[in-house]
PDB file of C-alpha atoms in Angstrom:
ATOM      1  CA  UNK A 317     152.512  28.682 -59.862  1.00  0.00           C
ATOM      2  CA  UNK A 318     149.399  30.540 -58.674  1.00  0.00           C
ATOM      3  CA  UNK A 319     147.799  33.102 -61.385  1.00  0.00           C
ATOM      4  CA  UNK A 320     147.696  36.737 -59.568  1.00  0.00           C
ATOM      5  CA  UNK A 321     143.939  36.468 -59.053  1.00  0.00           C
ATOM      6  CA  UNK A 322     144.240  33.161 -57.064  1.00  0.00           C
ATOM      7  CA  UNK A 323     147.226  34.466 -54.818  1.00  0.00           C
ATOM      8  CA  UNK A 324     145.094  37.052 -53.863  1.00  0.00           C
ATOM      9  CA  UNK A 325     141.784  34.657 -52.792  1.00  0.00           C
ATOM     10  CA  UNK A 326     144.268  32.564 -51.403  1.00  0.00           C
ATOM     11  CA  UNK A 327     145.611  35.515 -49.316  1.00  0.00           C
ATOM     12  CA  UNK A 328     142.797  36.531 -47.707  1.00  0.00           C
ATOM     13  CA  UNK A 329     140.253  33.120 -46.898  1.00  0.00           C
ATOM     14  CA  UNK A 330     140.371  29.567 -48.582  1.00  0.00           C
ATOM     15  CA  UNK A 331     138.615  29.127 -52.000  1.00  0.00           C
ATOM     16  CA  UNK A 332     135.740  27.765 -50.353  1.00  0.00           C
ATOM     17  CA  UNK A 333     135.416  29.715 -47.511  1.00  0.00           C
ATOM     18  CA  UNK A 334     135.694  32.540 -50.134  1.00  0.00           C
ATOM     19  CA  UNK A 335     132.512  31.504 -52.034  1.00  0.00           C
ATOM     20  CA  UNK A 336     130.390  31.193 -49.047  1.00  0.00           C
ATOM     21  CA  UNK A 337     131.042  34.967 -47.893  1.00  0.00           C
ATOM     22  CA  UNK A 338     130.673  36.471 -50.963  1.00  0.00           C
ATOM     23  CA  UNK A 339     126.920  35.267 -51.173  1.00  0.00           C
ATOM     24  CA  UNK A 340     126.811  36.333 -48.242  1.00  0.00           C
ATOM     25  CA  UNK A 341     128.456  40.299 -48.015  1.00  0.00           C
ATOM     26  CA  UNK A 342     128.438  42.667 -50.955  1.00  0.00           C
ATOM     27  CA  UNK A 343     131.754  43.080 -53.277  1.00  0.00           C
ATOM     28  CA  UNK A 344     132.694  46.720 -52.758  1.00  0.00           C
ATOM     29  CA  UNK A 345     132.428  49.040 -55.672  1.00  0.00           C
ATOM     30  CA  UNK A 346     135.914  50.503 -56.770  1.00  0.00           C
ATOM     31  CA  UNK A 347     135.788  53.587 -58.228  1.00  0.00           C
ATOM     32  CA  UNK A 348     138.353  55.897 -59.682  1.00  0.00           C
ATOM     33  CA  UNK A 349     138.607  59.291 -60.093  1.00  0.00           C
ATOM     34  CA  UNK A 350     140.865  61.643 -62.377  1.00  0.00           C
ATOM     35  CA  UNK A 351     141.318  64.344 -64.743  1.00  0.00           C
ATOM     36  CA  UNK A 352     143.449  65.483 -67.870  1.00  0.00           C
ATOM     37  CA  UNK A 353     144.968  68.220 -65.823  1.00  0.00           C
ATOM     38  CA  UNK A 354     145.669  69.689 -62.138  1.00  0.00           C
ATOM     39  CA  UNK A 355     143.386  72.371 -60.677  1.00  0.00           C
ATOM     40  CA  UNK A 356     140.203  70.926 -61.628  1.00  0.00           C
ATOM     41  CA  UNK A 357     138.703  70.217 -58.307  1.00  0.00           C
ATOM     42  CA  UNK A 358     139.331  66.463 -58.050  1.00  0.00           C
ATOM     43  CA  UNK A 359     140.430  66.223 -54.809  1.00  0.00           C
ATOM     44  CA  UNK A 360     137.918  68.206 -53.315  1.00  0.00           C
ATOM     45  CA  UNK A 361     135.625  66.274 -55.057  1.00  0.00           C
ATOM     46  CA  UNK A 362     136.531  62.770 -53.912  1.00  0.00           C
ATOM     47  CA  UNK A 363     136.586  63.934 -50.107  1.00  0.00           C
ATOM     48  CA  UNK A 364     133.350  65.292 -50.399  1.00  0.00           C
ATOM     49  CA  UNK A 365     131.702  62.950 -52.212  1.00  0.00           C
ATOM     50  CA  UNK A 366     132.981  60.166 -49.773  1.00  0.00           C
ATOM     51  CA  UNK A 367     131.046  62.266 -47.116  1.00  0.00           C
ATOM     52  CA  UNK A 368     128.253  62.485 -49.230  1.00  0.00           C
ATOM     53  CA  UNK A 369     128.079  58.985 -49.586  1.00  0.00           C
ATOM     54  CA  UNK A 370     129.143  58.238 -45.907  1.00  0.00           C
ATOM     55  CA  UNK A 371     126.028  60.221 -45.009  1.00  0.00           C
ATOM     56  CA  UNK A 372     123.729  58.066 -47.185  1.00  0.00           C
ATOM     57  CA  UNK A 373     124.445  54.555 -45.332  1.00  0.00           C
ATOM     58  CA  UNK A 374     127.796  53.467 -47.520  1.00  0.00           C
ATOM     59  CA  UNK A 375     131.358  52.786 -45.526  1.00  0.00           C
ATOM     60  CA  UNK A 376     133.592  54.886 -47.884  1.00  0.00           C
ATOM     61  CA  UNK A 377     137.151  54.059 -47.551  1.00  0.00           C
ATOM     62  CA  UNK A 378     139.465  56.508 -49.658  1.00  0.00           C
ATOM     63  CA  UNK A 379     143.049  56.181 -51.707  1.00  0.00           C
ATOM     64  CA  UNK A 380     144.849  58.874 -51.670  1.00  0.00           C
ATOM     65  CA  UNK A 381     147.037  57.648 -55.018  1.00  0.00           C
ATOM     66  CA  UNK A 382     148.412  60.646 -56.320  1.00  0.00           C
ATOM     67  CA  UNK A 383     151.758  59.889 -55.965  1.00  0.00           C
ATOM     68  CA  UNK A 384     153.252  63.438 -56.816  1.00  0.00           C
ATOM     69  CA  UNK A 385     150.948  65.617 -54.850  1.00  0.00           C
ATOM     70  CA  UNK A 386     149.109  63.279 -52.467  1.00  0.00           C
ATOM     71  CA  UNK A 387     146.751  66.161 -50.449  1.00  0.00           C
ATOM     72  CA  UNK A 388     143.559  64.513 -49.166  1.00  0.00           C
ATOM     73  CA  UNK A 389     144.900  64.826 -45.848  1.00  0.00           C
ATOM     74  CA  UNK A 390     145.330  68.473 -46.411  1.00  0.00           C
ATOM     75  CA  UNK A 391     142.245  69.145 -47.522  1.00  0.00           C
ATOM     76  CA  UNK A 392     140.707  67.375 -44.312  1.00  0.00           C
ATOM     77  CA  UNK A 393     143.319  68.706 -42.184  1.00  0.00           C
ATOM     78  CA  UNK A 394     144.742  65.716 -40.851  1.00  0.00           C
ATOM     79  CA  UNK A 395     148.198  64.627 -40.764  1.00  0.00           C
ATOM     80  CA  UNK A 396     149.409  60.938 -41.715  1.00  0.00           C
ATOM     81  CA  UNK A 397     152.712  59.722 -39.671  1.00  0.00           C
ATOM     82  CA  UNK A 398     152.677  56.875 -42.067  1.00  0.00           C
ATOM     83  CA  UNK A 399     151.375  55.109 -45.588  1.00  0.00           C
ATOM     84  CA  UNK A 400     151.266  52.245 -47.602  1.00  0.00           C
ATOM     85  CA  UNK A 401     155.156  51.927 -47.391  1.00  0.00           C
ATOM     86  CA  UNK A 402     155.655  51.473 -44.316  1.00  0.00           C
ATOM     87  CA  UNK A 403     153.020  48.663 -44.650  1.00  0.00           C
ATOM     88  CA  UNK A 404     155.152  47.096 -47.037  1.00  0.00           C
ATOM     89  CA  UNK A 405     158.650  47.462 -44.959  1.00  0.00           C
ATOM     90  CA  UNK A 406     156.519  45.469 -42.076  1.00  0.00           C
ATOM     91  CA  UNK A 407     157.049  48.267 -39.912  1.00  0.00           C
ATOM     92  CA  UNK A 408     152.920  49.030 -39.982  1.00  0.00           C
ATOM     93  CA  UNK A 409     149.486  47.393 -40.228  1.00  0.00           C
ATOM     94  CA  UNK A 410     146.895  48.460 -42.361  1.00  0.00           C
ATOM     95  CA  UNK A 411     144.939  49.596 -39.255  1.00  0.00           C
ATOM     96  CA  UNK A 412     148.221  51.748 -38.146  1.00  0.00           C
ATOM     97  CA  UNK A 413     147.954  53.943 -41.209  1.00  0.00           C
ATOM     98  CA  UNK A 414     144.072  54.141 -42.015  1.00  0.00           C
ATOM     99  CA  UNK A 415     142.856  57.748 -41.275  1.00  0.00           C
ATOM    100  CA  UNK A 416     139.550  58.232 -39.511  1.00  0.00           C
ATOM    101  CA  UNK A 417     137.839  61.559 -41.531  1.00  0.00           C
ATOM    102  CA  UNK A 418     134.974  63.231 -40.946  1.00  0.00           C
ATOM    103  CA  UNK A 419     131.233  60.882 -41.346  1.00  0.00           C
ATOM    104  CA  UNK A 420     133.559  58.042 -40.557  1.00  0.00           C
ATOM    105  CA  UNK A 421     135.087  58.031 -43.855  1.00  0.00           C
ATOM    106  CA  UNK A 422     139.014  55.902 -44.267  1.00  0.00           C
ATOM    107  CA  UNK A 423     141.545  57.485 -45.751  1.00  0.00           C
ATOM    108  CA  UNK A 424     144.710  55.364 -46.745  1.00  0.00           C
ATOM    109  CA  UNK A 425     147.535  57.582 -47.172  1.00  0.00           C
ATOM    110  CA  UNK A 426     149.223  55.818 -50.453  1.00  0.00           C
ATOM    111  CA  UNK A 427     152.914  57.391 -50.605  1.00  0.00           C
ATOM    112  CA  UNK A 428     155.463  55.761 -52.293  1.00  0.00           C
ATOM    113  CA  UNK A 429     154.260  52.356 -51.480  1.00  0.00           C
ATOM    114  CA  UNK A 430     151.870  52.318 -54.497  1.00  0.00           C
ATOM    115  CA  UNK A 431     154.278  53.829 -56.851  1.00  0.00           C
ATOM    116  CA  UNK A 432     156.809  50.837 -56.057  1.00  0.00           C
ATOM    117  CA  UNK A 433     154.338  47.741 -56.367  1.00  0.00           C
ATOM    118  CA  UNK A 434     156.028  46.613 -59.638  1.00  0.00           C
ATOM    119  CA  UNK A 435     159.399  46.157 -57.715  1.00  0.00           C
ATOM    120  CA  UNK A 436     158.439  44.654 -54.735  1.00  0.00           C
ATOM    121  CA  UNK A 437     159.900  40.975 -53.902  1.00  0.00           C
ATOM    122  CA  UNK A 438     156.891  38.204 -53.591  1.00  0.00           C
ATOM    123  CA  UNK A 439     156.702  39.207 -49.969  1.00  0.00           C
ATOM    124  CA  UNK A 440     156.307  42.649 -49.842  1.00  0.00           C
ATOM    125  CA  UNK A 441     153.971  42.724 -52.533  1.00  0.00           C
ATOM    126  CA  UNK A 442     152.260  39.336 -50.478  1.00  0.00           C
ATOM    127  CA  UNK A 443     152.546  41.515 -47.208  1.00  0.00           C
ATOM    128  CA  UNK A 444     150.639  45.130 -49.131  1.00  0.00           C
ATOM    129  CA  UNK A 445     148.011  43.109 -51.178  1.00  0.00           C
ATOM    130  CA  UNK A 446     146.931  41.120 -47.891  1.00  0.00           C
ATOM    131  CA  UNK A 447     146.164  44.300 -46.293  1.00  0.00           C
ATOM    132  CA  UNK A 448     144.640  45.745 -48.506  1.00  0.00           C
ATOM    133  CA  UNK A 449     142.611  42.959 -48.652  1.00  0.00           C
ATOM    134  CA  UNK A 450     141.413  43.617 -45.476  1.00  0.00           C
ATOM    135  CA  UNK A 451     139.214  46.470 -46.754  1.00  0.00           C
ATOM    136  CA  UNK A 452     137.638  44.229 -48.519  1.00  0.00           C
ATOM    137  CA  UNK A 453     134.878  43.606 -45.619  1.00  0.00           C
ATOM    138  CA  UNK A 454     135.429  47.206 -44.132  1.00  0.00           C
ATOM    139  CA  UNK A 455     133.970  49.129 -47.428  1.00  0.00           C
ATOM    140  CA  UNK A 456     131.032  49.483 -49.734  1.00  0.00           C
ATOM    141  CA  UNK A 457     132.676  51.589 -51.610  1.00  0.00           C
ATOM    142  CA  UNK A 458     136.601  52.521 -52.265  1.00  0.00           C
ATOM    143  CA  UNK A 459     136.916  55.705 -54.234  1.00  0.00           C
ATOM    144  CA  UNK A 460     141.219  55.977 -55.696  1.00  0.00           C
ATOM    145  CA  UNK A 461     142.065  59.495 -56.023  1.00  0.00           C
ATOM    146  CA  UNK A 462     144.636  59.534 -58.602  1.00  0.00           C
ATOM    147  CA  UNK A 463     146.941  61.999 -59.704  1.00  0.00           C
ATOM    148  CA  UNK A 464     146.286  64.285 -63.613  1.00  0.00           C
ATOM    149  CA  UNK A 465     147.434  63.629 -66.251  1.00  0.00           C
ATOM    150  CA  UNK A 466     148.437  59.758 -68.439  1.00  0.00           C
ATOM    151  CA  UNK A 467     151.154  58.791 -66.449  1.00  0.00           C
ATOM    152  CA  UNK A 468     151.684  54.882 -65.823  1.00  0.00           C
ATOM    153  CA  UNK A 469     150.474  54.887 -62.334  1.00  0.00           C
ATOM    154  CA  UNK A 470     147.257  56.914 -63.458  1.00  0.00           C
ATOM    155  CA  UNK A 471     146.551  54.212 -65.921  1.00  0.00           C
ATOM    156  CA  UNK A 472     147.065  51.427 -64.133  1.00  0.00           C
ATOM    157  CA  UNK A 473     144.425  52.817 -61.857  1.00  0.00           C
ATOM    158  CA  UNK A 474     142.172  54.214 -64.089  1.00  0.00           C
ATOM    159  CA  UNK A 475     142.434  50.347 -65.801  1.00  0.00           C
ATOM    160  CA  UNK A 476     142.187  48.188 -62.405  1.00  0.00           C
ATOM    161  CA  UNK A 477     139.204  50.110 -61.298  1.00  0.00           C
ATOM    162  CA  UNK A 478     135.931  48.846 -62.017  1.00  0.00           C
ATOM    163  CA  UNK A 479     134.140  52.142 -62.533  1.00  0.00           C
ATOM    164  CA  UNK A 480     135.669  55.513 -63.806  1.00  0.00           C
ATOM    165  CA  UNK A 481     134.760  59.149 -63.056  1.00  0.00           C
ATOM    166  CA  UNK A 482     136.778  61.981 -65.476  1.00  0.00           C
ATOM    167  CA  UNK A 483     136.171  65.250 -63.879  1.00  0.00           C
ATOM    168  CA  UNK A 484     137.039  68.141 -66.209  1.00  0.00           C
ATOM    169  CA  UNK A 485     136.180  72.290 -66.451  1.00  0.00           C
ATOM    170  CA  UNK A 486     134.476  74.633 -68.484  1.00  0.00           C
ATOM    171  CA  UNK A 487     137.715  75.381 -69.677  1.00  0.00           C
ATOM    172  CA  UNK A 488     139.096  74.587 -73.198  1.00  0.00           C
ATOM    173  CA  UNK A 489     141.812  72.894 -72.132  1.00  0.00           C
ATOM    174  CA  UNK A 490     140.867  70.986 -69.230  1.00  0.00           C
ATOM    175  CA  UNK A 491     137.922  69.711 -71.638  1.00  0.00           C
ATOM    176  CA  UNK A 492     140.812  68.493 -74.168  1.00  0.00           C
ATOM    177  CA  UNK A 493     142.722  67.234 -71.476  1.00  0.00           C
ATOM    178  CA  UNK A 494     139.982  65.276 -70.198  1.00  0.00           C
ATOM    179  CA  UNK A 495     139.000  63.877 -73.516  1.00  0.00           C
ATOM    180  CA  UNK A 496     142.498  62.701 -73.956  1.00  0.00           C
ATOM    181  CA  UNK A 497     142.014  60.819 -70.751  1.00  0.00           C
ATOM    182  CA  UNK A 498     138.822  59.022 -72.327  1.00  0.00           C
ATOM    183  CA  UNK A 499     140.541  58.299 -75.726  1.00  0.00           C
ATOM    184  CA  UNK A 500     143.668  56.596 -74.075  1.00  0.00           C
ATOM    185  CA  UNK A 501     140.942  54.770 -72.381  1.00  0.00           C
ATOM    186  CA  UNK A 502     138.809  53.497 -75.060  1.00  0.00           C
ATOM    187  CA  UNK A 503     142.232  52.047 -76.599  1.00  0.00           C
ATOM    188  CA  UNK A 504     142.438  50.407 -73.145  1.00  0.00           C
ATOM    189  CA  UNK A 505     139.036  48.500 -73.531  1.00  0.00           C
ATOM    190  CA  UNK A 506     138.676  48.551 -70.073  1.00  0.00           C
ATOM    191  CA  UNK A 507     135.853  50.347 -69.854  1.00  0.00           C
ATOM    192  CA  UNK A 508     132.507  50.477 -71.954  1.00  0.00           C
ATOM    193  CA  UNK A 509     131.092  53.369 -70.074  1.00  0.00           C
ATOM    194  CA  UNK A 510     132.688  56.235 -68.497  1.00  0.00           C
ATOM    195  CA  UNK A 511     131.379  59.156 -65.774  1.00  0.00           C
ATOM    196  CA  UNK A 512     131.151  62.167 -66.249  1.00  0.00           C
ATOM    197  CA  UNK A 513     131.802  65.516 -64.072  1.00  0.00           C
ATOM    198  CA  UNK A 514     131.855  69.194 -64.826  1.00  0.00           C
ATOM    199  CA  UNK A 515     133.246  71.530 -61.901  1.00  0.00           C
ATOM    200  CA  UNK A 516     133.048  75.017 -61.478  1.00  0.00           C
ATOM    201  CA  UNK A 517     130.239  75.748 -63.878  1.00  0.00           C
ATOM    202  CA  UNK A 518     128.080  79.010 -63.721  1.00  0.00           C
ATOM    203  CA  UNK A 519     124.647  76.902 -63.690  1.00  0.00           C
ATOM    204  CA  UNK A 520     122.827  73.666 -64.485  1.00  0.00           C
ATOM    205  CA  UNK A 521     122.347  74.402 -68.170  1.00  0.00           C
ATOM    206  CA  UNK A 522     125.978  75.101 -68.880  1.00  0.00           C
ATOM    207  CA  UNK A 523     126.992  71.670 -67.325  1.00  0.00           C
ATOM    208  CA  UNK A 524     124.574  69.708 -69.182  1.00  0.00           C
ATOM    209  CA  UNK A 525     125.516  71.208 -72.818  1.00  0.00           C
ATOM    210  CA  UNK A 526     129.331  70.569 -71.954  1.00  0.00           C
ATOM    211  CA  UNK A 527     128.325  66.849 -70.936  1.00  0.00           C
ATOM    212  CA  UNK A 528     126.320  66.510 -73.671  1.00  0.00           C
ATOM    213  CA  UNK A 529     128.811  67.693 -76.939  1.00  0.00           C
ATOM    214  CA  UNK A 530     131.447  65.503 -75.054  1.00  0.00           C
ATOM    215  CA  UNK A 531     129.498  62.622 -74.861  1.00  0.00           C
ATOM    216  CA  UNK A 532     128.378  63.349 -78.624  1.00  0.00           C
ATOM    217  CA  UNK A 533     132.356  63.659 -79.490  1.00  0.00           C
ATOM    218  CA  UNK A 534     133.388  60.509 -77.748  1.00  0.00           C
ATOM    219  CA  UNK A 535     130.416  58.533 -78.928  1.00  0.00           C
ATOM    220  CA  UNK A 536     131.074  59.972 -82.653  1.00  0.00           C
ATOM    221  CA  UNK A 537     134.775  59.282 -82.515  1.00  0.00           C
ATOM    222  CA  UNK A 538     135.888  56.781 -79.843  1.00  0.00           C
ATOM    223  CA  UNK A 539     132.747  54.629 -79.510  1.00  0.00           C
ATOM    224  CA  UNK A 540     132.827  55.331 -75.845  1.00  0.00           C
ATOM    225  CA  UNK A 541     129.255  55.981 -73.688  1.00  0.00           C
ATOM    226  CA  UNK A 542     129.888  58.684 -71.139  1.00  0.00           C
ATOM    227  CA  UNK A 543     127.048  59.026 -68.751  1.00  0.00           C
ATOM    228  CA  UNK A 544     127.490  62.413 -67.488  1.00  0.00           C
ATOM    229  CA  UNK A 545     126.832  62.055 -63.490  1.00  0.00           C
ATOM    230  CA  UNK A 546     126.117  65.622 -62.480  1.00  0.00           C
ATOM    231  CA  UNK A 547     127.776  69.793 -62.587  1.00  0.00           C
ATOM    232  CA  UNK A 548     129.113  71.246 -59.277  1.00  0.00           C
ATOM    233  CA  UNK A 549     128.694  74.690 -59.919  1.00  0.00           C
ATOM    234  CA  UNK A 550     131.177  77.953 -59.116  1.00  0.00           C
ATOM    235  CA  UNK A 551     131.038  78.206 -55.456  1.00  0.00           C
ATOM    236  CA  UNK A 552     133.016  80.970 -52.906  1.00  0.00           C
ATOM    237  CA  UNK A 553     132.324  78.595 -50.406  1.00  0.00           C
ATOM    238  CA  UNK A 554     134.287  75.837 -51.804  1.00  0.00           C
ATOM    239  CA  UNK A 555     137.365  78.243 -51.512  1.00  0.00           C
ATOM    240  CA  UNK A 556     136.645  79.531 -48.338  1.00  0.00           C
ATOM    241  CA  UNK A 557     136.339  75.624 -46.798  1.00  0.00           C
ATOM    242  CA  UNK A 558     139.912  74.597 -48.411  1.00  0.00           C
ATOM    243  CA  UNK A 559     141.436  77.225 -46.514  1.00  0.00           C
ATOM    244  CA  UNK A 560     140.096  76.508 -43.656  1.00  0.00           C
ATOM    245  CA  UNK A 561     141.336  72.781 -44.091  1.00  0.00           C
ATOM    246  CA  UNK A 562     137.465  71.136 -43.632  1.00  0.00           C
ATOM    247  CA  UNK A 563     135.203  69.226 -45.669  1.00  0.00           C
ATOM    248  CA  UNK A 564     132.513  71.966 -48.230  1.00  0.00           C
ATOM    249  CA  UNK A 565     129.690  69.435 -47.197  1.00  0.00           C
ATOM    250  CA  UNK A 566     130.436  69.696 -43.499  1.00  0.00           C
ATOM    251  CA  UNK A 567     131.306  73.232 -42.519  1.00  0.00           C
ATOM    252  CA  UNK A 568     128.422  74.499 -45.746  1.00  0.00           C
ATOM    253  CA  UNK A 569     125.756  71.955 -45.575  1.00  0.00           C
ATOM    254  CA  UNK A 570     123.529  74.740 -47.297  1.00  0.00           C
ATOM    255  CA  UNK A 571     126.054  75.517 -49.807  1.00  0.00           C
ATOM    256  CA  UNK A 572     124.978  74.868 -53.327  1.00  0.00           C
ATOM    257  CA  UNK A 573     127.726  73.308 -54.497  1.00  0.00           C
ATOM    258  CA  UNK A 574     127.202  71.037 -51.357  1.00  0.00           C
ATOM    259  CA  UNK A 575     123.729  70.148 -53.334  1.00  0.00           C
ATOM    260  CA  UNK A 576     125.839  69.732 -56.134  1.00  0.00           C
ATOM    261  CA  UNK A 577     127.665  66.675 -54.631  1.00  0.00           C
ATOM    262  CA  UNK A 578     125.259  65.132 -52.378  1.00  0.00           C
ATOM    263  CA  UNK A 579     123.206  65.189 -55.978  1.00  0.00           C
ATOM    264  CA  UNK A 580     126.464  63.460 -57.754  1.00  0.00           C
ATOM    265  CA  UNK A 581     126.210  61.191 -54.709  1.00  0.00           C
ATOM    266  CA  UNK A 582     122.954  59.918 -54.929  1.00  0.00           C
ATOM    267  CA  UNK A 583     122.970  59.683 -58.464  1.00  0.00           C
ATOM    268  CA  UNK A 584     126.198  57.322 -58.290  1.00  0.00           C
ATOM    269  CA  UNK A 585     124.221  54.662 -56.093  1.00  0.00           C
ATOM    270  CA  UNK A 586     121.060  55.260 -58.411  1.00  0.00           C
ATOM    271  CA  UNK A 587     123.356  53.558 -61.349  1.00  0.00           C
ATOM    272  CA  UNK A 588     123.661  49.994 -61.703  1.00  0.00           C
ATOM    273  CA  UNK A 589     127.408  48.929 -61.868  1.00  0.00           C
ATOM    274  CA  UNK A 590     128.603  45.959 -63.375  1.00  0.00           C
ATOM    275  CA  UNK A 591     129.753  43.418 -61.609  1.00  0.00           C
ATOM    276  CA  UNK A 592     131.674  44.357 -59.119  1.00  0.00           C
ATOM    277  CA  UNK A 593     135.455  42.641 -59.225  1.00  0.00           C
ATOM    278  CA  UNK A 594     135.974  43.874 -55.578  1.00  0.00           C
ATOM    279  CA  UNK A 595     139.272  45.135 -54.118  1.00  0.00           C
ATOM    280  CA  UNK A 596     140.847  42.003 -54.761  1.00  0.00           C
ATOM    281  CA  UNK A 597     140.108  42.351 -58.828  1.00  0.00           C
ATOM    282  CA  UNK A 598     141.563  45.114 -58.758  1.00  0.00           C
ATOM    283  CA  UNK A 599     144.800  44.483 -57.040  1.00  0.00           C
ATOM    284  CA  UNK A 600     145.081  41.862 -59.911  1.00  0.00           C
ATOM    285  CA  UNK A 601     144.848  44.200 -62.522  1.00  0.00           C
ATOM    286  CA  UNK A 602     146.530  46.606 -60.801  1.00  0.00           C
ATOM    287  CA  UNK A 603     149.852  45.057 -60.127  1.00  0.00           C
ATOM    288  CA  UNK A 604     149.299  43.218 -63.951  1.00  0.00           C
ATOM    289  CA  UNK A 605     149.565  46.816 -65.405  1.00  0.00           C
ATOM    290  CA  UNK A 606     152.543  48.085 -63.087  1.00  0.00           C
ATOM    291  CA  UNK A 607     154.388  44.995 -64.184  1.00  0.00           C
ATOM    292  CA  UNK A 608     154.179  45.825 -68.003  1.00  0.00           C
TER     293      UNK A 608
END
């Protein structure tokens, strides 16, 4: 019996016509985002940022995994007919549910579909891992928008993914809420080093202290490096473009908090990643965690 890992290369090309293309294309970066708590900007922040990145040369496909309160497409203003389930019934493609946002961004409305991976029979879960395995040539990068909180779902993301951005507050408690996040984490062993936003700051300077005790903290207590990516600070604007249902970095290009992502941006291709595992490692390790 095929290991998980092997069902999935087998899925998608033969073993050897597998090694060939991946000298030849570059394994997309997957990249999760969360927070300890609701309210903290981290939806907002993952459709902007894909922009961002859109804008500097990287196809930027986007999860919408929160399985509670999916709204990515409300923050675009879009409306999905259909998700990931109804890729797994057989009733749709991949291609029949993928979004087209704004910069030429994907979105992939998750639903249900995600949520129910660890009781799917061999073919449904054969029939939602192959296409998702199709975005394996379509993206650079996927970012996974996950819901707050430690749920399971939220930790099998957080685990599967190969890089991790925590996005937290000024505010006491979405600071202990987010720390919480990295300490459940670090128990994980998943992941040696761990981004690091602060949202809704009043400047630079009081981003960068906040990065810097909680680095300190989790270095001190967890033995967990948290590089500290960037501040978006306290914006009107930001408000003012989620009620109007469109991208910050498209309808304020000027706005600073717009500099404030297109700076996270840039900074997040500046680092290095490990080796990439690709979509396909992390449909492994995803559907490895939903199972426990």
């Amino acid at each position: 019996m095929f290991d998980q890992a092997e069902r999935l290369r087998q899925l998608a090309l033969g073993a050897n016509d597998r090694r060939k293309i991946i000298k030849q294309k570059k394994i997309p970066r997957v990249i999760t985002v969360t927070s300890g708590k609701g309210g903290v900007g981290k939806t907002n922040l993952v459709v902007n940022l894909a922009i961002a990145l859109s804008r500097l040369g990287k196809r930027v496909a986007v999860l919408d995994a929160d399985l509670g309160l999916a709204n990515v497409d409300i923050i675009l203003g879009l409306l999905p007919l259909h998700n990931l389930q109804d890729v797994v019934k057989g009733t749709k493609m991949m291609e029949d549910i993928i979004i087209t946002g704004p910069e030429g961004i994907k979105i992939i409305p998750g639903g249900s579909g995600l949520a129910e991976m660890a009781n799917l029979s061999p073919a449904q879960r054969d029939r939602l891992l192959q296409s998702l395995m199709d975005l394996e040539n379509a993206a650079d990068i996927l970012l996974i928008d996950t819901g707050a909180g430690l749920s399971r779902s939220v930790l099998s993301f957080v685990s599967a993914a190969d890089e991790l951005v925590v996005i937290t507050t000024p505010e006491p408690t979405s600071i202990t809420d987010a720390y919480g996040i990295i300490k459940v984490v670090s128990k994980l062993r998943v992941h040696q080093k761990i981004k690091l936003v602060v949202n809704q700051v009043r400047d630079h300077e009081e981003g960068t202290v906040i990065a810097e005790r909680f680095a300190e903290v989790s270095q001190k207590f967890l033995q967990v490096d948290v590089e500290f990516l960037g501040e978006i600070c306290s914006d009107g604007q930001v408000v003012r473009a989620v009620k109007q249902q469109q991208p910050l970095v498209t309808l304020f290009p000027r706005a600073r908090a717009t500099k404030d992502v297109e700076n996270i941006a840039g900074k997040l291709l500046d680092i290095m990643p490990g080796k990439p595992r690709g979509i396909s490692g992390f449909l492994s390790r995803f559907t490895k965690m939903m199972e426990k």
